[in-house]
């Protein structure tokens, strides 16, 4: 295997794992904050018990995520030294600010975990608010660096006179950043909400149907479905931005080989790159033109207008996009059905096996959508490390020994995943009497 394949595979594996930790690290603080807020408002003991359990889970996830994120930082320098040498001055401040957000989150998480009996209830709840905000800020700041890689404004100046670069401007006034940040942050709340609801649905299927667990299920599912309802709006805005700034990515997402007006929106399908066709898809005439530019007659640039060497991997990008959309569609549908049963037919109907199994099926879909969305984002940018500025093949390290590094990081993330499962399982057993 070449260094390029090894490096890309290692990054895909590492990021795939880290996104799970990172998403839960953003989503769980919001759940614990809501639970404690409801306790402050109602003084119902079940909300306090939920807040304490979810706070412990947040602490575990924070610790695992810290190790995972640190390993990724090393990987960026080890695997992509040419990229870091060129772009480090630009993306470095985003990571530095993320470090401040990380330490702020760590400090206030410590106050939250150990301040139940030492702080006033309001002060304690406000500490949880800082944890939730800092966690979301960490995610947003990391996305700023990726946003620049997708839309590298100021790259010419970086080549000729890096000292004159307005780093704040290219990162945080980059039009790619706001929509990427909002969409990715919302997706973490959706993924966390449905995953946590699925855990309590699993418990209900095993006979644990007390009021506390039903409250946890409803609260987590409410967060998940509200986030899932916002995601199509932010996703649509993101796709419109991609249509303007990265037409090759849009063409790969939709397997749009020809440049045409009234370009169809394809649902499903298997791309045949060699023959430039899509099989087994349902096409909505003019749908892609309308979604991309607000005009059914608008022209959509096809892959044929782009040099073949600059095409992304079309099958991977297209299928990942379809998976993301499908998962994002199923989640709110199932959630609304469940809430309809709960409201219209009562608790007993909502706790029957089929509704709970439906929630169990949707539990991982938020993470499926999250991972698939980042596959679209990253694979759809290829073959560029920095879009139309630096190719991925030119950024990779020439050093030997990458198979050993790959094996080491493979082992590290497998261990982190195992430790996380064991600790959360131990937490579950420790809290059986409460949640």
JSON list of N, CA and C in Angstrom, two decimals, residues 119-194:
[
{"chain": "A", "resi": 119, "resn": "UNK", "atom": "N", "xyz": [-22.11, 24.11, 45.49]},
{"chain": "A", "resi": 119, "resn": "UNK", "atom": "CA", "xyz": [-22.57, 25.31, 44.80]},
{"chain": "A", "resi": 119, "resn": "UNK", "atom": "C", "xyz": [-24.07, 25.46, 44.99]},
{"chain": "A", "resi": 120, "resn": "UNK", "atom": "N", "xyz": [-24.53, 26.69, 44.86]},
{"chain": "A", "resi": 120, "resn": "UNK", "atom": "CA", "xyz": [-25.97, 26.89, 44.87]},
{"chain": "A", "resi": 120, "resn": "UNK", "atom": "C", "xyz": [-26.57, 26.23, 43.64]},
{"chain": "A", "resi": 121, "resn": "UNK", "atom": "N", "xyz": [-27.84, 25.83, 43.67]},
{"chain": "A", "resi": 121, "resn": "UNK", "atom": "CA", "xyz": [-28.44, 25.16, 42.51]},
{"chain": "A", "resi": 121, "resn": "UNK", "atom": "C", "xyz": [-28.31, 25.97, 41.22]},
{"chain": "A", "resi": 122, "resn": "UNK", "atom": "N", "xyz": [-28.53, 27.27, 41.29]},
{"chain": "A", "resi": 122, "resn": "UNK", "atom": "CA", "xyz": [-28.43, 28.09, 40.08]},
{"chain": "A", "resi": 122, "resn": "UNK", "atom": "C", "xyz": [-27.00, 28.16, 39.58]},
{"chain": "A", "resi": 123, "resn": "UNK", "atom": "N", "xyz": [-26.05, 28.38, 40.48]},
{"chain": "A", "resi": 123, "resn": "UNK", "atom": "CA", "xyz": [-24.63, 28.44, 40.09]},
{"chain": "A", "resi": 123, "resn": "UNK", "atom": "C", "xyz": [-24.20, 27.11, 39.47]},
{"chain": "A", "resi": 124, "resn": "UNK", "atom": "N", "xyz": [-24.67, 26.02, 40.05]},
{"chain": "A", "resi": 124, "resn": "UNK", "atom": "CA", "xyz": [-24.33, 24.70, 39.52]},
{"chain": "A", "resi": 124, "resn": "UNK", "atom": "C", "xyz": [-24.88, 24.53, 38.11]},
{"chain": "A", "resi": 125, "resn": "UNK", "atom": "N", "xyz": [-26.13, 24.93, 37.92]},
{"chain": "A", "resi": 125, "resn": "UNK", "atom": "CA", "xyz": [-26.74, 24.82, 36.59]},
{"chain": "A", "resi": 125, "resn": "UNK", "atom": "C", "xyz": [-26.01, 25.69, 35.57]},
{"chain": "A", "resi": 126, "resn": "UNK", "atom": "N", "xyz": [-25.59, 26.87, 35.98]},
{"chain": "A", "resi": 126, "resn": "UNK", "atom": "CA", "xyz": [-24.86, 27.77, 35.07]},
{"chain": "A", "resi": 126, "resn": "UNK", "atom": "C", "xyz": [-23.50, 27.17, 34.68]},
{"chain": "A", "resi": 127, "resn": "UNK", "atom": "N", "xyz": [-22.87, 26.44, 35.61]},
{"chain": "A", "resi": 127, "resn": "UNK", "atom": "CA", "xyz": [-21.63, 25.74, 35.25]},
{"chain": "A", "resi": 127, "resn": "UNK", "atom": "C", "xyz": [-21.90, 24.72, 34.15]},
{"chain": "A", "resi": 128, "resn": "UNK", "atom": "N", "xyz": [-23.03, 24.01, 34.24]},
{"chain": "A", "resi": 128, "resn": "UNK", "atom": "CA", "xyz": [-23.40, 23.09, 33.19]},
{"chain": "A", "resi": 128, "resn": "UNK", "atom": "C", "xyz": [-23.63, 23.80, 31.87]},
{"chain": "A", "resi": 129, "resn": "UNK", "atom": "N", "xyz": [-24.18, 25.02, 31.92]},
{"chain": "A", "resi": 129, "resn": "UNK", "atom": "CA", "xyz": [-24.36, 25.80, 30.71]},
{"chain": "A", "resi": 129, "resn": "UNK", "atom": "C", "xyz": [-23.04, 26.13, 30.03]},
{"chain": "A", "resi": 130, "resn": "UNK", "atom": "N", "xyz": [-22.03, 26.47, 30.83]},
{"chain": "A", "resi": 130, "resn": "UNK", "atom": "CA", "xyz": [-20.71, 26.75, 30.27]},
{"chain": "A", "resi": 130, "resn": "UNK", "atom": "C", "xyz": [-20.13, 25.50, 29.61]},
{"chain": "A", "resi": 131, "resn": "UNK", "atom": "N", "xyz": [-20.34, 24.33, 30.24]},
{"chain": "A", "resi": 131, "resn": "UNK", "atom": "CA", "xyz": [-19.86, 23.07, 29.65]},
{"chain": "A", "resi": 131, "resn": "UNK", "atom": "C", "xyz": [-20.50, 22.85, 28.29]},
{"chain": "A", "resi": 132, "resn": "UNK", "atom": "N", "xyz": [-21.83, 23.05, 28.21]},
{"chain": "A", "resi": 132, "resn": "UNK", "atom": "CA", "xyz": [-22.53, 22.84, 26.95]},
{"chain": "A", "resi": 132, "resn": "UNK", "atom": "C", "xyz": [-22.07, 23.82, 25.87]},
{"chain": "A", "resi": 133, "resn": "UNK", "atom": "N", "xyz": [-21.90, 25.08, 26.26]},
{"chain": "A", "resi": 133, "resn": "UNK", "atom": "CA", "xyz": [-21.48, 26.10, 25.28]},
{"chain": "A", "resi": 133, "resn": "UNK", "atom": "C", "xyz": [-20.05, 25.86, 24.83]},
{"chain": "A", "resi": 134, "resn": "UNK", "atom": "N", "xyz": [-19.16, 25.54, 25.77]},
{"chain": "A", "resi": 134, "resn": "UNK", "atom": "CA", "xyz": [-17.76, 25.31, 25.42]},
{"chain": "A", "resi": 134, "resn": "UNK", "atom": "C", "xyz": [-17.60, 24.08, 24.53]},
{"chain": "A", "resi": 135, "resn": "UNK", "atom": "N", "xyz": [-18.39, 23.03, 24.80]},
{"chain": "A", "resi": 135, "resn": "UNK", "atom": "CA", "xyz": [-18.34, 21.85, 23.96]},
{"chain": "A", "resi": 135, "resn": "UNK", "atom": "C", "xyz": [-18.74, 22.16, 22.53]},
{"chain": "A", "resi": 136, "resn": "UNK", "atom": "N", "xyz": [-19.83, 22.92, 22.37]},
{"chain": "A", "resi": 136, "resn": "UNK", "atom": "CA", "xyz": [-20.27, 23.31, 21.03]},
{"chain": "A", "resi": 136, "resn": "UNK", "atom": "C", "xyz": [-19.24, 24.23, 20.37]},
{"chain": "A", "resi": 137, "resn": "UNK", "atom": "N", "xyz": [-18.62, 25.12, 21.17]},
{"chain": "A", "resi": 137, "resn": "UNK", "atom": "CA", "xyz": [-17.62, 26.04, 20.63]},
{"chain": "A", "resi": 137, "resn": "UNK", "atom": "C", "xyz": [-16.39, 25.28, 20.13]},
{"chain": "A", "resi": 138, "resn": "UNK", "atom": "N", "xyz": [-15.98, 24.24, 20.85]},
{"chain": "A", "resi": 138, "resn": "UNK", "atom": "CA", "xyz": [-14.84, 23.43, 20.40]},
{"chain": "A", "resi": 138, "resn": "UNK", "atom": "C", "xyz": [-15.11, 22.85, 19.02]},
{"chain": "A", "resi": 139, "resn": "UNK", "atom": "N", "xyz": [-16.32, 22.32, 18.85]},
{"chain": "A", "resi": 139, "resn": "UNK", "atom": "CA", "xyz": [-16.70, 21.76, 17.56]},
{"chain": "A", "resi": 139, "resn": "UNK", "atom": "C", "xyz": [-16.69, 22.83, 16.47]},
{"chain": "A", "resi": 140, "resn": "UNK", "atom": "N", "xyz": [-17.25, 23.99, 16.79]},
{"chain": "A", "resi": 140, "resn": "UNK", "atom": "CA", "xyz": [-17.33, 25.06, 15.80]},
{"chain": "A", "resi": 140, "resn": "UNK", "atom": "C", "xyz": [-15.95, 25.55, 15.38]},
{"chain": "A", "resi": 141, "resn": "UNK", "atom": "N", "xyz": [-15.02, 25.61, 16.32]},
{"chain": "A", "resi": 141, "resn": "UNK", "atom": "CA", "xyz": [-13.68, 26.12, 16.02]},
{"chain": "A", "resi": 141, "resn": "UNK", "atom": "C", "xyz": [-12.89, 25.13, 15.15]},
{"chain": "A", "resi": 142, "resn": "UNK", "atom": "N", "xyz": [-13.07, 23.84, 15.40]},
{"chain": "A", "resi": 142, "resn": "UNK", "atom": "CA", "xyz": [-12.42, 22.84, 14.55]},
{"chain": "A", "resi": 142, "resn": "UNK", "atom": "C", "xyz": [-13.00, 22.89, 13.14]},
{"chain": "A", "resi": 143, "resn": "UNK", "atom": "N", "xyz": [-14.32, 23.08, 13.05]},
{"chain": "A", "resi": 143, "resn": "UNK", "atom": "CA", "xyz": [-14.96, 23.15, 11.73]},
{"chain": "A", "resi": 143, "resn": "UNK", "atom": "C", "xyz": [-14.46, 24.37, 10.95]},
{"chain": "A", "resi": 144, "resn": "UNK", "atom": "N", "xyz": [-14.04, 25.42, 11.64]},
{"chain": "A", "resi": 144, "resn": "UNK", "atom": "CA", "xyz": [-13.52, 26.60, 10.95]},
{"chain": "A", "resi": 144, "resn": "UNK", "atom": "C", "xyz": [-12.31, 26.25, 10.10]},
{"chain": "A", "resi": 145, "resn": "UNK", "atom": "N", "xyz": [-11.44, 25.38, 10.62]},
{"chain": "A", "resi": 145, "resn": "UNK", "atom": "CA", "xyz": [-10.27, 24.98, 9.84]},
{"chain": "A", "resi": 145, "resn": "UNK", "atom": "C", "xyz": [-10.69, 24.14, 8.64]},
{"chain": "A", "resi": 146, "resn": "UNK", "atom": "N", "xyz": [-11.68, 23.25, 8.82]},
{"chain": "A", "resi": 146, "resn": "UNK", "atom": "CA", "xyz": [-12.15, 22.46, 7.69]},
{"chain": "A", "resi": 146, "resn": "UNK", "atom": "C", "xyz": [-12.86, 23.33, 6.67]},
{"chain": "A", "resi": 147, "resn": "UNK", "atom": "N", "xyz": [-13.59, 24.34, 7.16]},
{"chain": "A", "resi": 147, "resn": "UNK", "atom": "CA", "xyz": [-14.26, 25.25, 6.25]},
{"chain": "A", "resi": 147, "resn": "UNK", "atom": "C", "xyz": [-13.28, 25.97, 5.34]},
{"chain": "A", "resi": 148, "resn": "UNK", "atom": "N", "xyz": [-12.11, 26.32, 5.90]},
{"chain": "A", "resi": 148, "resn": "UNK", "atom": "CA", "xyz": [-11.10, 26.97, 5.08]},
{"chain": "A", "resi": 148, "resn": "UNK", "atom": "C", "xyz": [-10.54, 26.00, 4.05]},
{"chain": "A", "resi": 149, "resn": "UNK", "atom": "N", "xyz": [-10.37, 24.75, 4.41]},
{"chain": "A", "resi": 149, "resn": "UNK", "atom": "CA", "xyz": [-9.89, 23.75, 3.45]},
{"chain": "A", "resi": 149, "resn": "UNK", "atom": "C", "xyz": [-10.90, 23.55, 2.31]},
{"chain": "A", "resi": 150, "resn": "UNK", "atom": "N", "xyz": [-12.19, 23.71, 2.62]},
{"chain": "A", "resi": 150, "resn": "UNK", "atom": "CA", "xyz": [-13.21, 23.59, 1.58]},
{"chain": "A", "resi": 150, "resn": "UNK", "atom": "C", "xyz": [-13.29, 24.86, 0.72]},
{"chain": "A", "resi": 151, "resn": "UNK", "atom": "N", "xyz": [-13.04, 26.00, 1.33]},
{"chain": "A", "resi": 151, "resn": "UNK", "atom": "CA", "xyz": [-13.14, 27.28, 0.62]},
{"chain": "A", "resi": 151, "resn": "UNK", "atom": "C", "xyz": [-11.95, 28.15, 1.03]},
{"chain": "A", "resi": 152, "resn": "UNK", "atom": "N", "xyz": [-10.77, 27.88, 0.46]},
{"chain": "A", "resi": 152, "resn": "UNK", "atom": "CA", "xyz": [-9.52, 28.48, 0.96]},
{"chain": "A", "resi": 152, "resn": "UNK", "atom": "C", "xyz": [-9.31, 29.91, 0.48]},
{"chain": "A", "resi": 153, "resn": "UNK", "atom": "N", "xyz": [-10.09, 30.84, 1.04]},
{"chain": "A", "resi": 153, "resn": "UNK", "atom": "CA", "xyz": [-9.90, 32.24, 0.68]},
{"chain": "A", "resi": 153, "resn": "UNK", "atom": "C", "xyz": [-8.53, 32.70, 1.20]},
{"chain": "A", "resi": 154, "resn": "UNK", "atom": "N", "xyz": [-7.88, 33.54, 0.43]},
{"chain": "A", "resi": 154, "resn": "UNK", "atom": "CA", "xyz": [-6.57, 34.06, 0.82]},
{"chain": "A", "resi": 154, "resn": "UNK", "atom": "C", "xyz": [-5.42, 33.11, 0.57]},
{"chain": "A", "resi": 155, "resn": "UNK", "atom": "N", "xyz": [-5.64, 32.01, -0.15]},
{"chain": "A", "resi": 155, "resn": "UNK", "atom": "CA", "xyz": [-4.56, 31.03, -0.37]},
{"chain": "A", "resi": 155, "resn": "UNK", "atom": "C", "xyz": [-3.42, 31.62, -1.20]},
{"chain": "A", "resi": 156, "resn": "UNK", "atom": "N", "xyz": [-3.75, 32.49, -2.15]},
{"chain": "A", "resi": 156, "resn": "UNK", "atom": "CA", "xyz": [-2.71, 33.11, -2.98]},
{"chain": "A", "resi": 156, "resn": "UNK", "atom": "C", "xyz": [-1.79, 33.99, -2.12]},
{"chain": "A", "resi": 157, "resn": "UNK", "atom": "N", "xyz": [-2.40, 34.73, -1.21]},
{"chain": "A", "resi": 157, "resn": "UNK", "atom": "CA", "xyz": [-1.60, 35.58, -0.32]},
{"chain": "A", "resi": 157, "resn": "UNK", "atom": "C", "xyz": [-0.77, 34.72, 0.63]},
{"chain": "A", "resi": 158, "resn": "UNK", "atom": "N", "xyz": [-1.30, 33.58, 1.03]},
{"chain": "A", "resi": 158, "resn": "UNK", "atom": "CA", "xyz": [-0.56, 32.67, 1.90]},
{"chain": "A", "resi": 158, "resn": "UNK", "atom": "C", "xyz": [0.71, 32.17, 1.21]},
{"chain": "A", "resi": 159, "resn": "UNK", "atom": "N", "xyz": [0.64, 32.00, -0.09]},
{"chain": "A", "resi": 159, "resn": "UNK", "atom": "CA", "xyz": [1.81, 31.57, -0.85]},
{"chain": "A", "resi": 159, "resn": "UNK", "atom": "C", "xyz": [2.86, 32.67, -0.94]},
{"chain": "A", "resi": 160, "resn": "UNK", "atom": "N", "xyz": [2.41, 33.88, -1.19]},
{"chain": "A", "resi": 160, "resn": "UNK", "atom": "CA", "xyz": [3.35, 34.96, -1.51]},
{"chain": "A", "resi": 160, "resn": "UNK", "atom": "C", "xyz": [3.78, 35.79, -0.31]},
{"chain": "A", "resi": 161, "resn": "UNK", "atom": "N", "xyz": [2.85, 36.03, 0.63]},
{"chain": "A", "resi": 161, "resn": "UNK", "atom": "CA", "xyz": [3.17, 36.90, 1.77]},
{"chain": "A", "resi": 161, "resn": "UNK", "atom": "C", "xyz": [2.34, 36.48, 2.98]},
{"chain": "A", "resi": 162, "resn": "UNK", "atom": "N", "xyz": [2.67, 35.34, 3.59]},
{"chain": "A", "resi": 162, "resn": "UNK", "atom": "CA", "xyz": [1.85, 34.84, 4.70]},
{"chain": "A", "resi": 162, "resn": "UNK", "atom": "C", "xyz": [1.75, 35.79, 5.88]},
{"chain": "A", "resi": 163, "resn": "UNK", "atom": "N", "xyz": [2.74, 36.64, 6.06]},
{"chain": "A", "resi": 163, "resn": "UNK", "atom": "CA", "xyz": [2.70, 37.58, 7.19]},
{"chain": "A", "resi": 163, "resn": "UNK", "atom": "C", "xyz": [1.56, 38.59, 7.04]},
{"chain": "A", "resi": 164, "resn": "UNK", "atom": "N", "xyz": [1.10, 38.79, 5.82]},
{"chain": "A", "resi": 164, "resn": "UNK", "atom": "CA", "xyz": [0.03, 39.76, 5.59]},
{"chain": "A", "resi": 164, "resn": "UNK", "atom": "C", "xyz": [-1.36, 39.14, 5.69]},
{"chain": "A", "resi": 165, "resn": "UNK", "atom": "N", "xyz": [-1.42, 37.86, 6.00]},
{"chain": "A", "resi": 165, "resn": "UNK", "atom": "CA", "xyz": [-2.71, 37.16, 6.07]},
{"chain": "A", "resi": 165, "resn": "UNK", "atom": "C", "xyz": [-3.55, 37.68, 7.23]},
{"chain": "A", "resi": 166, "resn": "UNK", "atom": "N", "xyz": [-4.82, 37.90, 6.97]},
{"chain": "A", "resi": 166, "resn": "UNK", "atom": "CA", "xyz": [-5.80, 38.20, 8.01]},
{"chain": "A", "resi": 166, "resn": "UNK", "atom": "C", "xyz": [-6.40, 36.86, 8.45]},
{"chain": "A", "resi": 167, "resn": "UNK", "atom": "N", "xyz": [-5.77, 36.24, 9.45]},
{"chain": "A", "resi": 167, "resn": "UNK", "atom": "CA", "xyz": [-6.16, 34.89, 9.85]},
{"chain": "A", "resi": 167, "resn": "UNK", "atom": "C", "xyz": [-7.60, 34.85, 10.35]},
{"chain": "A", "resi": 168, "resn": "UNK", "atom": "N", "xyz": [-7.98, 35.84, 11.14]},
{"chain": "A", "resi": 168, "resn": "UNK", "atom": "CA", "xyz": [-9.35, 35.88, 11.65]},
{"chain": "A", "resi": 168, "resn": "UNK", "atom": "C", "xyz": [-10.34, 35.96, 10.50]},
{"chain": "A", "resi": 169, "resn": "UNK", "atom": "N", "xyz": [-10.00, 36.76, 9.50]},
{"chain": "A", "resi": 169, "resn": "UNK", "atom": "CA", "xyz": [-10.89, 36.92, 8.36]},
{"chain": "A", "resi": 169, "resn": "UNK", "atom": "C", "xyz": [-11.05, 35.66, 7.54]},
{"chain": "A", "resi": 170, "resn": "UNK", "atom": "N", "xyz": [-9.93, 35.01, 7.21]},
{"chain": "A", "resi": 170, "resn": "UNK", "atom": "CA", "xyz": [-10.02, 33.83, 6.34]},
{"chain": "A", "resi": 170, "resn": "UNK", "atom": "C", "xyz": [-10.70, 32.66, 7.06]},
{"chain": "A", "resi": 171, "resn": "UNK", "atom": "N", "xyz": [-10.63, 32.64, 8.38]},
{"chain": "A", "resi": 171, "resn": "UNK", "atom": "CA", "xyz": [-11.26, 31.55, 9.13]},
{"chain": "A", "resi": 171, "resn": "UNK", "atom": "C", "xyz": [-12.71, 31.87, 9.48]},
{"chain": "A", "resi": 172, "resn": "UNK", "atom": "N", "xyz": [-12.93, 33.01, 10.12]},
{"chain": "A", "resi": 172, "resn": "UNK", "atom": "CA", "xyz": [-14.22, 33.27, 10.73]},
{"chain": "A", "resi": 172, "resn": "UNK", "atom": "C", "xyz": [-15.11, 34.22, 9.94]},
{"chain": "A", "resi": 173, "resn": "UNK", "atom": "N", "xyz": [-14.57, 34.81, 8.87]},
{"chain": "A", "resi": 173, "resn": "UNK", "atom": "CA", "xyz": [-15.43, 35.53, 7.93]},
{"chain": "A", "resi": 173, "resn": "UNK", "atom": "C", "xyz": [-15.54, 34.77, 6.61]},
{"chain": "A", "resi": 174, "resn": "UNK", "atom": "N", "xyz": [-15.09, 33.54, 6.65]},
{"chain": "A", "resi": 174, "resn": "UNK", "atom": "CA", "xyz": [-15.21, 32.65, 5.49]},
{"chain": "A", "resi": 174, "resn": "UNK", "atom": "C", "xyz": [-16.68, 32.24, 5.35]},
{"chain": "A", "resi": 175, "resn": "UNK", "atom": "N", "xyz": [-17.31, 32.46, 4.21]},
{"chain": "A", "resi": 175, "resn": "UNK", "atom": "CA", "xyz": [-18.74, 32.13, 4.08]},
{"chain": "A", "resi": 175, "resn": "UNK", "atom": "C", "xyz": [-19.04, 30.64, 4.23]},
{"chain": "A", "resi": 176, "resn": "UNK", "atom": "N", "xyz": [-18.03, 29.80, 4.11]},
{"chain": "A", "resi": 176, "resn": "UNK", "atom": "CA", "xyz": [-18.26, 28.37, 4.27]},
{"chain": "A", "resi": 176, "resn": "UNK", "atom": "C", "xyz": [-18.44, 27.98, 5.74]},
{"chain": "A", "resi": 177, "resn": "UNK", "atom": "N", "xyz": [-17.88, 28.78, 6.65]},
{"chain": "A", "resi": 177, "resn": "UNK", "atom": "CA", "xyz": [-17.85, 28.37, 8.07]},
{"chain": "A", "resi": 177, "resn": "UNK", "atom": "C", "xyz": [-19.21, 28.36, 8.76]},
{"chain": "A", "resi": 178, "resn": "UNK", "atom": "N", "xyz": [-20.02, 29.43, 8.67]},
{"chain": "A", "resi": 178, "resn": "UNK", "atom": "CA", "xyz": [-21.25, 29.45, 9.49]},
{"chain": "A", "resi": 178, "resn": "UNK", "atom": "C", "xyz": [-22.18, 28.28, 9.20]},
{"chain": "A", "resi": 179, "resn": "UNK", "atom": "N", "xyz": [-22.44, 28.00, 7.93]},
{"chain": "A", "resi": 179, "resn": "UNK", "atom": "CA", "xyz": [-23.40, 26.94, 7.62]},
{"chain": "A", "resi": 179, "resn": "UNK", "atom": "C", "xyz": [-22.83, 25.57, 7.98]},
{"chain": "A", "resi": 180, "resn": "UNK", "atom": "N", "xyz": [-21.52, 25.37, 7.76]},
{"chain": "A", "resi": 180, "resn": "UNK", "atom": "CA", "xyz": [-20.92, 24.09, 8.16]},
{"chain": "A", "resi": 180, "resn": "UNK", "atom": "C", "xyz": [-21.00, 23.90, 9.67]},
{"chain": "A", "resi": 181, "resn": "UNK", "atom": "N", "xyz": [-20.76, 24.98, 10.42]},
{"chain": "A", "resi": 181, "resn": "UNK", "atom": "CA", "xyz": [-20.79, 24.90, 11.88]},
{"chain": "A", "resi": 181, "resn": "UNK", "atom": "C", "xyz": [-22.18, 24.58, 12.39]},
{"chain": "A", "resi": 182, "resn": "UNK", "atom": "N", "xyz": [-23.17, 25.31, 11.89]},
{"chain": "A", "resi": 182, "resn": "UNK", "atom": "CA", "xyz": [-24.53, 25.09, 12.36]},
{"chain": "A", "resi": 182, "resn": "UNK", "atom": "C", "xyz": [-24.99, 23.68, 12.01]},
{"chain": "A", "resi": 183, "resn": "UNK", "atom": "N", "xyz": [-24.75, 23.26, 10.78]},
{"chain": "A", "resi": 183, "resn": "UNK", "atom": "CA", "xyz": [-25.22, 21.94, 10.34]},
{"chain": "A", "resi": 183, "resn": "UNK", "atom": "C", "xyz": [-24.54, 20.82, 11.13]},
{"chain": "A", "resi": 184, "resn": "UNK", "atom": "N", "xyz": [-23.23, 20.92, 11.33]},
{"chain": "A", "resi": 184, "resn": "UNK", "atom": "CA", "xyz": [-22.53, 19.86, 12.04]},
{"chain": "A", "resi": 184, "resn": "UNK", "atom": "C", "xyz": [-22.90, 19.83, 13.52]},
{"chain": "A", "resi": 185, "resn": "UNK", "atom": "N", "xyz": [-23.11, 21.02, 14.13]},
{"chain": "A", "resi": 185, "resn": "UNK", "atom": "CA", "xyz": [-23.49, 21.05, 15.54]},
{"chain": "A", "resi": 185, "resn": "UNK", "atom": "C", "xyz": [-24.89, 20.49, 15.75]},
{"chain": "A", "resi": 186, "resn": "UNK", "atom": "N", "xyz": [-25.82, 20.88, 14.91]},
{"chain": "A", "resi": 186, "resn": "UNK", "atom": "CA", "xyz": [-27.18, 20.35, 15.00]},
{"chain": "A", "resi": 186, "resn": "UNK", "atom": "C", "xyz": [-27.17, 18.83, 14.86]},
{"chain": "A", "resi": 187, "resn": "UNK", "atom": "N", "xyz": [-26.32, 18.33, 13.97]},
{"chain": "A", "resi": 187, "resn": "UNK", "atom": "CA", "xyz": [-26.27, 16.88, 13.75]},
{"chain": "A", "resi": 187, "resn": "UNK", "atom": "C", "xyz": [-25.79, 16.13, 14.99]},
{"chain": "A", "resi": 188, "resn": "UNK", "atom": "N", "xyz": [-24.94, 16.76, 15.81]},
{"chain": "A", "resi": 188, "resn": "UNK", "atom": "CA", "xyz": [-24.49, 16.10, 17.04]},
{"chain": "A", "resi": 188, "resn": "UNK", "atom": "C", "xyz": [-25.64, 15.97, 18.03]},
{"chain": "A", "resi": 189, "resn": "UNK", "atom": "N", "xyz": [-26.50, 16.98, 18.09]},
{"chain": "A", "resi": 189, "resn": "UNK", "atom": "CA", "xyz": [-27.65, 16.91, 18.99]},
{"chain": "A", "resi": 189, "resn": "UNK", "atom": "C", "xyz": [-28.64, 15.84, 18.52]},
{"chain": "A", "resi": 190, "resn": "UNK", "atom": "N", "xyz": [-28.85, 15.75, 17.21]},
{"chain": "A", "resi": 190, "resn": "UNK", "atom": "CA", "xyz": [-29.75, 14.73, 16.69]},
{"chain": "A", "resi": 190, "resn": "UNK", "atom": "C", "xyz": [-29.21, 13.33, 16.97]},
{"chain": "A", "resi": 191, "resn": "UNK", "atom": "N", "xyz": [-27.92, 13.15, 16.71]},
{"chain": "A", "resi": 191, "resn": "UNK", "atom": "CA", "xyz": [-27.31, 11.83, 16.92]},
{"chain": "A", "resi": 191, "resn": "UNK", "atom": "C", "xyz": [-27.37, 11.42, 18.39]},
{"chain": "A", "resi": 192, "resn": "UNK", "atom": "N", "xyz": [-27.04, 12.36, 19.28]},
{"chain": "A", "resi": 192, "resn": "UNK", "atom": "CA", "xyz": [-27.05, 12.06, 20.72]},
{"chain": "A", "resi": 192, "resn": "UNK", "atom": "C", "xyz": [-28.47, 11.78, 21.20]},
{"chain": "A", "resi": 193, "resn": "UNK", "atom": "N", "xyz": [-29.42, 12.60, 20.80]},
{"chain": "A", "resi": 193, "resn": "UNK", "atom": "CA", "xyz": [-30.79, 12.43, 21.26]},
{"chain": "A", "resi": 193, "resn": "UNK", "atom": "C", "xyz": [-31.37, 11.08, 20.89]},
{"chain": "A", "resi": 194, "resn": "UNK", "atom": "N", "xyz": [-31.21, 10.69, 19.63]},
{"chain": "A", "resi": 194, "resn": "UNK", "atom": "CA", "xyz": [-31.76, 9.41, 19.19]},
{"chain": "A", "resi": 194, "resn": "UNK", "atom": "C", "xyz": [-31.01, 8.23, 19.80]}
]
